[in-house]
Amino acid sequence: MPKVLISDKMDPKAAQIFRERGVEVDEITGKTPAELIAIIGDYDGLAIRSSTKVTAEILTHATNLKVVGRAGIGVDNVDIPAASAKGVVVMNTPFGNSITTAEHAIALMFALARQLPEADASTQAGKWEKNRFMGVELTAKTLGLIGAGNIGGIVADRARGLKMKVVAFDPFLTPERAVEMGVEKVTLDELLARADFITLHTPLTDSTRNILSAENIAKTKKGVRIINCARGGLIDEAALKAALDSGQVGGAALDVFQTEPAKDSPLFGTPNFVSTPHLGASTTEAQVNVAIQVAEQMADFLVSGGVTNALNMPSLSAEEAPKLKPYMALAEKLGSLVGQLTTGSIGRISIHAEGAAAELNQKPLVQAVLAGFLRTQTDTANMVNAPVLARERGIEVREVRTEREGEYHTLLRVSVKTEAGERSVAGTLFGDAAPRIVELFGIKVEADLDGPMLYVVNEDAPGFIGRLGTALGEAGVNIGTFHLGRRQAGGEAVLLLSVDEPVTADLLAKVKALPGVKVAMGLSF
């Protein structure tokens, strides 16, 4: 039974879902990094919110960990490269608190427009300063969205309902999606120059850090009001303070800060500044939603292999996983086979799916091929980090689909381009479950790929099989299965033999000494 640790406070429904789906769960919150290190090795999954920091050091001790699930959107507290290197899938729940966060941004926009926090404090102090608080209407104003993903889209929808004009800067926003959202896609400089209100809805990356820098704030319309419910670090807080003091920025509302908890910020006490303590996802509905979603996603992965909302792995539904499992086993074996049989540098790997295989989700199959191939070069390769390792080695990866059936109902072919030319292996599934190779470097040969094997290329001549069998018998090697293929009578032949023990150097030397042997190698699956 898989075992999960919930290390941050989470709605009780999360633990309930884990147990209902056959996952053992412990709820142990508030642990220090050292205390977490002491226990993390016992768990297959780790469910977190924002308090737990999943560092490279913690991952080093997480010997059984397969998945980290973040109940929420941001994964700043997870070392994703280190998790990928360990083969740990990192998931988040990008939609569970989208409405809540979007509504908070709209609420802060209203608060700025009508100076609600200051008016409230003044009124409760008995001052009744009716003429002091002169607000602005939102109707007909221009809202600038920096980031037009899920949350930005909800904000745009609400803003349009308020009769605002919405412009959006997002490099990934397509013209078609902009039309669908009812927004105008613009450059960042255009947005800064036109927006009466700016709200940020983008993750914190190297390209978005301080996107509202002193330089960019100076490009804004004088008196602009800025709202950030996304991530601290998107705004240069010192520059924002100076712009508020000068009047370049007419008001600012932050729910997130560069350093949290933000107990001492130069922005505190600045006129026309509103702050909340990272409340974007803090509604009862959102907390329940993200807890349920992270538990469902992690349970699906641990029980059936489904991958949802992963940041370092292609998505794979729980319904797809059982169907893809034998194909992924075939893909990994083909990758391993071509990796073990190919020498020299690899410039390109091509994965060609034919027939029924072409109708499947190709991303997991490609990653399985790469993992099998790269595992012959490094013991750190896995399904999660294989694409990264391939890129680091300068290997081009190609995917090809042919939906029509060929000689087989379903076929996977893996080809590698080397300095010596292109070579390929192909395999199929027998009974839709049993992986089997059907072609090896252009030679038809049907063989199971399992356990230790002996691979021999020889001249097709009478008596060779007998001599090989005698040599193996004299060496005390028992043959499990024997598979033979050849290009033509008297030409080049290929032998694949499964044996009971790993192939030793002494055995290879004996086989290579046989007349007619061109290549002899030990393989392992």
Coordinates of C-alpha atoms in Angstrom, one line a residue:
M1 CA 0.0 0.0 0.0
P2 CA 1.5 3.4 -1.0
K3 CA 2.2 5.7 1.9
V4 CA 1.8 9.5 1.9
L5 CA 2.8 12.2 4.4
I6 CA 0.7 15.4 4.7
S7 CA 3.3 17.8 6.1
D8 CA 1.3 21.1 6.1
K9 CA -2.2 21.8 7.5
M10 CA -4.8 20.7 5.0
D11 CA -8.5 20.2 5.0
P12 CA -9.3 16.7 6.5
K13 CA -11.0 15.7 3.3
A14 CA -7.5 15.2 1.8
A15 CA -6.6 12.4 4.2
Q16 CA -10.1 10.9 3.8
I17 CA -9.7 10.7 0.0
F18 CA -6.2 9.0 0.3
R19 CA -7.6 6.3 2.6
E20 CA -10.7 5.7 0.5
R21 CA -8.4 5.1 -2.5
G22 CA -6.2 2.7 -0.8
V23 CA -3.3 5.0 0.2
E24 CA -2.0 5.0 3.8
V25 CA -1.6 8.5 5.1
D26 CA 0.1 10.3 8.0
E27 CA -0.7 13.9 9.0
I28 CA 2.4 15.3 10.6
T29 CA 2.7 19.0 10.4
G30 CA 5.1 21.7 11.6
K31 CA 8.3 19.6 11.3
T32 CA 11.6 21.3 11.0
P33 CA 13.8 20.4 7.9
A34 CA 15.9 18.1 10.1
E35 CA 12.8 16.4 11.5
L36 CA 11.4 16.0 8.0
I37 CA 14.7 14.5 6.8
A38 CA 14.5 11.9 9.5
I39 CA 11.1 10.5 8.4
I40 CA 10.8 11.3 4.7
G41 CA 12.4 8.1 3.6
D42 CA 9.3 6.1 4.7
Y43 CA 6.9 7.8 2.2
D44 CA 6.0 7.4 -1.4
G45 CA 4.2 10.7 -1.6
L46 CA 4.5 14.1 0.1
A47 CA 1.5 16.5 0.2
I48 CA 2.3 20.1 1.0
R49 CA 1.0 23.7 1.0
S50 CA 3.4 26.6 1.2
S51 CA 5.1 26.0 4.6
T52 CA 7.1 22.8 3.8
K53 CA 10.3 23.5 1.8
V54 CA 11.1 20.5 -0.4
T55 CA 14.9 21.2 -0.9
A56 CA 17.5 19.1 -2.6
E57 CA 18.8 18.0 0.8
I58 CA 15.4 16.7 1.8
L59 CA 15.0 14.9 -1.6
T60 CA 18.4 13.2 -1.1
H61 CA 16.9 11.5 1.9
A62 CA 13.5 10.8 0.3
T63 CA 14.6 7.3 -0.9
N64 CA 11.1 6.0 -1.7
L65 CA 9.5 9.3 -2.8
K66 CA 7.7 9.2 -6.1
V67 CA 5.5 12.3 -6.0
V68 CA 5.2 15.7 -4.4
G69 CA 1.7 17.3 -4.5
R70 CA 1.3 21.0 -3.8
A71 CA -2.2 22.0 -2.7
G72 CA -2.2 25.3 -4.6
I73 CA -0.6 26.9 -7.6
G74 CA 2.9 28.2 -6.6
V75 CA 5.7 25.7 -6.3
D76 CA 8.5 28.1 -5.3
N77 CA 9.0 26.0 -2.2
V78 CA 9.9 22.9 -4.3
D79 CA 13.3 22.3 -5.9
I80 CA 11.9 21.0 -9.2
P81 CA 15.3 20.4 -10.9
A82 CA 16.4 18.3 -7.9
A83 CA 13.0 16.5 -7.9
S84 CA 13.3 15.7 -11.6
A85 CA 16.9 14.4 -11.1
K86 CA 15.5 12.0 -8.5
G87 CA 12.6 10.9 -10.7
V88 CA 10.0 12.6 -8.4
V89 CA 6.9 13.9 -10.1
V90 CA 5.9 17.4 -8.9
M91 CA 2.2 18.3 -9.2
N92 CA 0.2 21.4 -8.3
T93 CA -3.5 22.3 -8.3
P94 CA -3.7 25.3 -10.6
F95 CA -7.5 25.5 -10.7
G96 CA -8.6 24.9 -7.2
N97 CA -8.2 28.4 -5.9
S98 CA -8.4 30.3 -9.2
I99 CA -11.8 31.9 -8.6
T100 CA -10.8 32.8 -5.0
T101 CA -7.6 34.5 -6.1
A102 CA -9.3 36.4 -9.0
E103 CA -12.0 37.6 -6.7
H104 CA -9.4 38.9 -4.2
A105 CA -7.7 40.9 -7.0
I106 CA -11.1 42.4 -7.9
A107 CA -11.7 43.2 -4.3
L108 CA -8.4 45.0 -3.9
M109 CA -9.1 46.9 -7.1
F110 CA -12.3 48.2 -5.6
A111 CA -10.5 49.0 -2.3
L112 CA -8.0 51.1 -4.2
A113 CA -10.6 52.8 -6.4
R114 CA -12.7 53.9 -3.4
Q115 CA -10.0 54.1 -0.7
L116 CA -12.0 51.7 1.4
P117 CA -9.4 50.7 4.1
E118 CA -8.5 54.4 4.9
A119 CA -12.2 55.5 4.8
D120 CA -13.0 52.6 7.2
A121 CA -10.3 53.5 9.7
S122 CA -11.2 57.2 9.6
T123 CA -14.9 56.6 10.1
Q124 CA -14.4 54.2 13.0
A125 CA -12.2 56.8 14.5
G126 CA -15.2 59.1 14.6
K127 CA -13.9 61.6 12.0
W128 CA -16.6 61.4 9.3
E129 CA -14.2 62.8 6.6
K130 CA -16.7 62.6 3.7
N131 CA -14.9 65.1 1.5
R132 CA -11.4 63.5 2.0
F133 CA -12.1 60.3 0.2
M134 CA -12.7 61.1 -3.5
G135 CA -12.6 57.8 -5.4
V136 CA -12.8 56.8 -9.1
E137 CA -15.2 54.7 -11.0
L138 CA -14.0 51.4 -12.6
T139 CA -16.5 51.8 -15.5
A140 CA -14.8 52.7 -18.8
K141 CA -11.3 52.4 -17.2
T142 CA -8.6 50.3 -18.8
L143 CA -7.4 47.3 -16.9
G144 CA -4.0 45.9 -17.8
L145 CA -3.4 42.2 -17.2
I146 CA 0.2 41.0 -16.9
G147 CA -0.4 37.3 -17.3
A148 CA -3.6 36.0 -19.0
G149 CA -3.7 32.4 -17.9
N150 CA -6.5 30.8 -15.8
I151 CA -6.7 33.4 -13.1
G152 CA -6.0 36.3 -15.4
G153 CA -8.9 35.1 -17.6
I154 CA -11.3 35.1 -14.7
V155 CA -10.2 38.6 -13.7
A156 CA -10.8 39.7 -17.3
D157 CA -14.2 38.2 -17.3
R158 CA -15.2 40.0 -14.1
A159 CA -13.6 43.3 -15.3
R160 CA -15.6 43.2 -18.5
G161 CA -18.7 42.7 -16.4
L162 CA -17.8 46.0 -14.7
K163 CA -17.7 47.6 -18.2
M164 CA -13.9 48.0 -18.1
K165 CA -11.7 47.7 -21.2
V166 CA -9.1 45.0 -20.8
V167 CA -5.6 44.8 -22.4
A168 CA -3.3 41.9 -21.7
F169 CA 0.4 41.2 -22.0
D170 CA 1.3 37.5 -22.1
P171 CA 3.8 36.0 -24.5
F172 CA 1.8 32.7 -24.5
L173 CA -1.5 34.4 -25.2
T174 CA -2.7 33.5 -28.8
P175 CA -4.7 35.9 -30.8
E176 CA -7.6 33.4 -30.9
R177 CA -7.6 33.1 -27.1
A178 CA -7.5 36.8 -26.7
V179 CA -10.6 37.1 -28.8
E180 CA -12.3 34.4 -26.8
M181 CA -11.4 36.2 -23.5
G182 CA -12.6 39.6 -24.9
V183 CA -9.2 41.3 -24.3
E184 CA -6.8 43.1 -26.5
K185 CA -3.3 41.5 -26.7
V186 CA -0.6 44.2 -26.4
T187 CA 3.1 44.6 -25.7
L188 CA 4.2 45.3 -22.1
D189 CA 5.1 48.9 -23.0
E190 CA 1.7 49.4 -24.5
L191 CA 0.0 48.1 -21.4
L192 CA 2.1 50.3 -19.1
A193 CA 1.2 53.4 -21.1
R194 CA -2.5 52.7 -21.4
A195 CA -3.7 51.0 -18.2
D196 CA -5.5 52.8 -15.4
F197 CA -5.2 49.7 -13.3
I198 CA -2.6 47.0 -13.6
T199 CA -3.0 43.5 -12.0
L200 CA -0.4 40.8 -12.1
H201 CA -1.2 37.1 -12.7
T202 CA 2.1 35.4 -13.7
P203 CA 4.4 33.0 -12.0
L204 CA 7.8 34.2 -10.7
T205 CA 10.5 33.2 -13.2
D206 CA 13.8 34.7 -14.3
S207 CA 11.9 36.5 -17.1
T208 CA 9.1 37.9 -14.8
R209 CA 11.2 38.8 -11.7
N210 CA 10.8 42.6 -11.1
I211 CA 8.7 42.9 -14.3
L212 CA 7.4 46.1 -12.7
S213 CA 10.9 47.5 -12.1
A214 CA 11.7 51.2 -11.5
E215 CA 12.2 51.6 -15.3
N216 CA 8.9 50.0 -16.2
I217 CA 6.9 51.8 -13.4
A218 CA 8.2 55.1 -14.9
K219 CA 6.5 54.1 -18.2
T220 CA 3.1 53.8 -16.6
K221 CA 0.3 56.3 -16.9
K222 CA 0.6 58.8 -14.0
G223 CA -1.7 57.9 -11.2
V224 CA -2.0 54.2 -12.2
R225 CA -3.2 51.8 -9.5
I226 CA -1.3 48.4 -9.2
I227 CA -2.6 45.1 -7.7
N228 CA -0.5 42.0 -7.1
C229 CA -2.1 38.8 -5.9
A230 CA 0.3 36.5 -7.8
R231 CA 3.9 36.3 -6.5
G232 CA 6.2 38.5 -4.4
G233 CA 9.2 39.5 -6.5
L234 CA 7.2 40.6 -9.5
I235 CA 7.4 44.2 -8.4
D236 CA 10.5 46.1 -7.2
E237 CA 9.1 47.1 -3.8
A238 CA 11.5 49.9 -3.3
A239 CA 10.7 51.4 -6.7
L240 CA 6.9 51.0 -5.9
K241 CA 7.4 52.9 -2.6
A242 CA 9.2 55.8 -4.5
A243 CA 6.5 55.9 -7.1
L244 CA 3.7 56.1 -4.5
D245 CA 5.5 58.9 -2.7
S246 CA 6.0 60.8 -6.0
G247 CA 2.4 60.3 -7.2
Q248 CA 3.5 58.4 -10.3
V249 CA 1.5 55.5 -8.9
G250 CA -1.8 56.5 -7.4
G251 CA -2.3 53.5 -5.3
A252 CA -1.1 49.9 -4.8
A253 CA -2.5 46.8 -3.2
L254 CA -0.3 43.8 -2.5
D255 CA -1.4 40.4 -1.2
V256 CA 2.1 39.0 -1.8
F257 CA 5.6 40.3 -0.9
Q258 CA 9.2 39.6 -1.8
T259 CA 9.9 38.3 1.7
E260 CA 7.1 36.6 3.6
P261 CA 5.9 36.8 6.2
A262 CA 6.2 40.6 5.5
K263 CA 6.4 41.9 9.1
D264 CA 8.5 45.0 8.3
S265 CA 8.1 46.5 4.8
P266 CA 9.0 50.1 3.7
L267 CA 5.6 50.1 2.1
F268 CA 3.7 49.9 5.3
G269 CA 2.2 53.2 6.3
T270 CA 2.5 54.7 2.8
P271 CA -0.6 56.6 1.8
N272 CA -2.8 54.9 -0.8
F273 CA -1.2 51.5 0.0
V274 CA -3.3 48.5 0.9
S275 CA -1.9 45.1 2.0
T276 CA -3.2 41.7 2.9
P277 CA -1.3 38.7 4.3
H278 CA -1.3 36.4 1.2
L279 CA -5.0 35.8 1.3
G280 CA -5.6 35.1 -2.4
A281 CA -6.4 31.4 -1.8
S282 CA -7.8 31.9 1.7
T283 CA -11.5 31.0 1.4
T284 CA -13.2 28.0 2.8
E285 CA -14.1 26.8 -0.7
A286 CA -10.6 27.2 -2.0
Q287 CA -9.0 25.3 0.8
V288 CA -11.4 22.4 0.4
N289 CA -10.9 22.4 -3.3
V290 CA -7.1 22.3 -3.4
A291 CA -7.0 19.6 -0.6
I292 CA -9.4 17.4 -2.5
Q293 CA -7.6 17.9 -5.8
V294 CA -4.1 17.2 -4.6
A295 CA -5.3 14.1 -2.8
E296 CA -7.1 12.8 -5.9
Q297 CA -4.2 13.6 -8.2
M298 CA -1.6 11.9 -5.9
A299 CA -3.8 8.9 -5.2
D300 CA -4.4 8.4 -9.0
F301 CA -0.6 8.5 -9.6
L302 CA 0.4 6.2 -6.8
V303 CA -2.4 3.6 -7.4
S304 CA -3.0 3.6 -11.1
G305 CA -0.2 5.7 -12.7
G306 CA -2.3 8.7 -13.7
V307 CA -0.4 12.0 -14.0
T308 CA -2.4 15.2 -13.7
N309 CA -1.1 18.8 -13.4
A310 CA 2.5 17.7 -13.2
L311 CA 5.2 20.3 -13.8
N312 CA 7.9 17.9 -14.9
M313 CA 6.0 15.0 -16.5
P314 CA 3.4 14.8 -19.3
S315 CA -0.2 14.4 -18.2
L316 CA -1.6 10.9 -18.3
S317 CA -5.1 10.2 -17.1
A318 CA -6.0 7.4 -14.8
E319 CA -8.0 5.9 -17.6
E320 CA -5.0 6.1 -20.0
A321 CA -2.4 4.7 -17.6
P322 CA -3.5 0.9 -17.7
K323 CA -3.7 1.0 -21.5
L324 CA -0.4 2.7 -21.9
K325 CA 1.5 0.6 -19.3
P326 CA 2.5 -2.3 -21.6
Y327 CA 3.4 0.2 -24.4
M328 CA 5.6 2.1 -22.0
A329 CA 7.3 -1.2 -21.0
L330 CA 7.9 -1.9 -24.7
A331 CA 9.2 1.7 -25.3
E332 CA 11.6 1.5 -22.4
K333 CA 12.9 -1.9 -23.6
L334 CA 13.4 -0.7 -27.1
G335 CA 15.2 2.4 -25.8
S336 CA 17.4 0.2 -23.7
L337 CA 18.1 -2.2 -26.5
V338 CA 19.2 0.5 -29.0
G339 CA 21.3 2.1 -26.3
Q340 CA 23.1 -1.1 -25.4
L341 CA 23.8 -1.9 -29.1
T342 CA 24.8 1.5 -30.3
T343 CA 28.3 2.9 -29.9
G344 CA 29.6 6.4 -30.5
S345 CA 27.7 9.7 -30.2
I346 CA 24.0 9.9 -30.9
G347 CA 22.8 12.9 -32.8
R348 CA 19.1 12.0 -33.0
I349 CA 16.5 9.6 -31.6
S350 CA 13.3 9.1 -33.6
I351 CA 10.3 7.4 -32.1
H352 CA 7.8 6.2 -34.8
A353 CA 4.4 4.9 -33.6
E354 CA 2.4 2.9 -36.1
G355 CA -1.2 1.5 -36.1
A356 CA -2.9 1.4 -32.7
A357 CA 0.2 2.8 -31.0
A358 CA -0.2 6.0 -33.0
E359 CA -3.6 6.7 -31.4
L360 CA -2.1 6.9 -27.9
N361 CA -0.7 9.7 -25.9
Q362 CA 2.9 9.9 -27.3
K363 CA 4.6 12.0 -24.6
P364 CA 4.9 9.1 -22.0
L365 CA 6.1 6.7 -24.7
V366 CA 8.8 9.2 -25.8
Q367 CA 9.9 9.7 -22.3
A368 CA 10.0 5.9 -21.7
V369 CA 12.2 5.4 -24.8
L370 CA 14.6 8.2 -23.6
A371 CA 14.7 6.8 -20.1
G372 CA 15.5 3.3 -21.4
F373 CA 18.2 4.6 -23.7
L374 CA 19.8 7.0 -21.3
R375 CA 19.8 4.5 -18.5
T376 CA 22.5 2.6 -20.5
Q377 CA 24.7 5.7 -20.1
T378 CA 23.9 6.9 -16.6
D379 CA 22.1 5.4 -13.6
T380 CA 20.4 8.7 -12.8
A381 CA 18.1 8.6 -15.9
N382 CA 14.4 8.2 -15.3
M383 CA 11.1 9.0 -16.9
V384 CA 11.0 12.5 -15.3
N385 CA 14.5 13.8 -16.2
A386 CA 15.1 11.9 -19.4
P387 CA 14.1 14.8 -21.7
V388 CA 16.4 17.2 -19.8
L389 CA 19.3 14.7 -20.0
A390 CA 18.7 14.3 -23.7
R391 CA 18.8 18.0 -24.3
E392 CA 22.0 18.4 -22.2
R393 CA 23.6 15.8 -24.5
G394 CA 22.5 17.6 -27.6
I395 CA 20.3 14.7 -28.7
E396 CA 17.5 15.7 -31.1
V397 CA 14.2 13.9 -30.4
R398 CA 11.7 13.3 -33.1
E399 CA 8.1 11.9 -32.9
V400 CA 6.4 10.3 -35.9
R401 CA 2.9 8.9 -36.1
T402 CA 1.5 6.6 -38.8
E403 CA -2.1 5.7 -38.0
R404 CA -2.5 3.1 -40.8
E405 CA -1.5 -0.4 -39.8
G406 CA 1.5 -2.0 -41.5
E407 CA 2.6 -5.6 -41.0
Y408 CA 1.5 -5.4 -37.4
H409 CA -1.6 -4.1 -35.7
T410 CA 0.6 -1.9 -33.5
L411 CA 4.3 -1.1 -33.8
L412 CA 6.9 1.1 -32.1
R413 CA 10.1 1.8 -33.9
V414 CA 13.1 3.5 -32.3
S415 CA 15.8 4.8 -34.6
V416 CA 19.1 6.5 -33.7
K417 CA 21.3 8.6 -35.9
T418 CA 25.0 8.1 -35.3
E419 CA 28.2 9.0 -37.2
A420 CA 28.0 5.5 -38.8
G421 CA 24.4 6.1 -40.1
E422 CA 20.9 5.4 -38.9
R423 CA 20.0 2.2 -37.2
S424 CA 16.6 1.1 -35.8
V425 CA 14.8 -1.5 -33.7
A426 CA 11.1 -2.2 -33.7
G427 CA 8.7 -4.0 -31.4
T428 CA 5.1 -4.8 -30.9
L429 CA 2.7 -6.2 -28.2
F430 CA 1.5 -9.7 -28.4
G431 CA -2.0 -10.1 -26.9
D432 CA -1.9 -6.3 -26.2
A433 CA 0.3 -7.0 -23.2
A434 CA 3.6 -8.8 -23.9
P435 CA 6.4 -6.6 -25.4
R436 CA 8.4 -8.3 -28.1
I437 CA 11.0 -7.2 -30.5
V438 CA 10.2 -7.9 -34.2
E439 CA 13.1 -6.2 -36.1
L440 CA 16.7 -5.5 -35.2
F441 CA 18.8 -3.3 -37.5
G442 CA 16.8 -4.3 -40.5
I443 CA 16.7 -8.0 -39.7
K444 CA 13.4 -9.7 -38.9
V445 CA 13.7 -11.4 -35.5
E446 CA 11.0 -12.1 -32.9
A447 CA 12.2 -12.2 -29.3
D448 CA 11.2 -11.4 -25.8
L449 CA 13.4 -8.8 -24.0
D450 CA 13.8 -10.1 -20.5
G451 CA 16.6 -10.6 -18.1
P452 CA 20.2 -11.2 -19.2
M453 CA 20.7 -11.9 -22.9
L454 CA 23.5 -12.7 -25.4
Y455 CA 23.5 -10.8 -28.7
V456 CA 25.5 -12.3 -31.5
V457 CA 26.0 -11.2 -35.1
N458 CA 27.5 -13.9 -37.3
E459 CA 27.9 -15.2 -40.8
D460 CA 25.0 -17.5 -41.7
A461 CA 26.8 -20.8 -42.2
P462 CA 26.0 -24.5 -41.4
G463 CA 27.1 -25.7 -38.0
F464 CA 27.3 -22.3 -36.3
I465 CA 24.4 -22.8 -34.0
G466 CA 25.8 -26.2 -32.9
R467 CA 29.2 -24.7 -32.1
L468 CA 27.6 -21.8 -30.2
G469 CA 25.5 -24.2 -28.1
T470 CA 28.5 -26.4 -27.4
A471 CA 30.5 -23.3 -26.2
L472 CA 27.7 -22.2 -23.9
G473 CA 27.3 -25.7 -22.5
E474 CA 31.0 -26.0 -21.8
A475 CA 30.8 -22.7 -20.0
G476 CA 27.9 -23.9 -17.9
V477 CA 25.5 -21.4 -19.4
N478 CA 21.8 -22.5 -19.6
I479 CA 19.8 -21.1 -22.5
G480 CA 16.3 -19.9 -21.7
T481 CA 15.0 -18.8 -25.1
F482 CA 16.7 -18.8 -28.6
H483 CA 15.8 -16.3 -31.3
L484 CA 17.3 -16.2 -34.8
G485 CA 17.0 -13.9 -37.7
R486 CA 18.9 -13.3 -41.0
R487 CA 19.0 -10.9 -43.9
Q488 CA 19.3 -13.8 -46.5
A489 CA 20.6 -17.3 -46.7
G490 CA 24.4 -17.2 -46.3
G491 CA 24.3 -13.6 -45.3
E492 CA 24.4 -11.9 -41.9
A493 CA 22.5 -13.5 -39.1
V494 CA 21.5 -12.3 -35.6
L495 CA 21.0 -14.4 -32.5
L496 CA 19.3 -13.3 -29.3
L497 CA 19.5 -15.8 -26.5
S498 CA 18.1 -15.3 -23.0
V499 CA 20.4 -16.9 -20.4
D500 CA 20.0 -17.7 -16.7
E501 CA 23.1 -15.7 -15.5
P502 CA 24.6 -12.3 -16.6
V503 CA 27.0 -12.7 -19.6
T504 CA 30.6 -12.6 -18.3
A505 CA 33.7 -11.3 -20.1
D506 CA 35.1 -14.8 -20.2
L507 CA 31.9 -16.1 -22.0
L508 CA 32.0 -13.2 -24.5
A509 CA 35.7 -14.0 -25.3
K510 CA 34.8 -17.7 -26.0
V511 CA 31.9 -16.7 -28.2
K512 CA 33.9 -14.1 -30.1
A513 CA 36.6 -16.8 -30.8
L514 CA 34.1 -18.9 -32.7
P515 CA 34.5 -18.8 -36.5
G516 CA 32.1 -16.5 -38.2
V517 CA 31.3 -14.3 -35.2
K518 CA 31.3 -10.6 -36.0
V519 CA 29.8 -9.1 -32.8
A520 CA 29.1 -10.6 -29.4
M521 CA 27.6 -8.6 -26.5
G522 CA 25.9 -9.1 -23.3
L523 CA 22.5 -7.4 -22.8
S524 CA 20.4 -6.8 -19.7
F525 CA 16.7 -6.0 -19.3

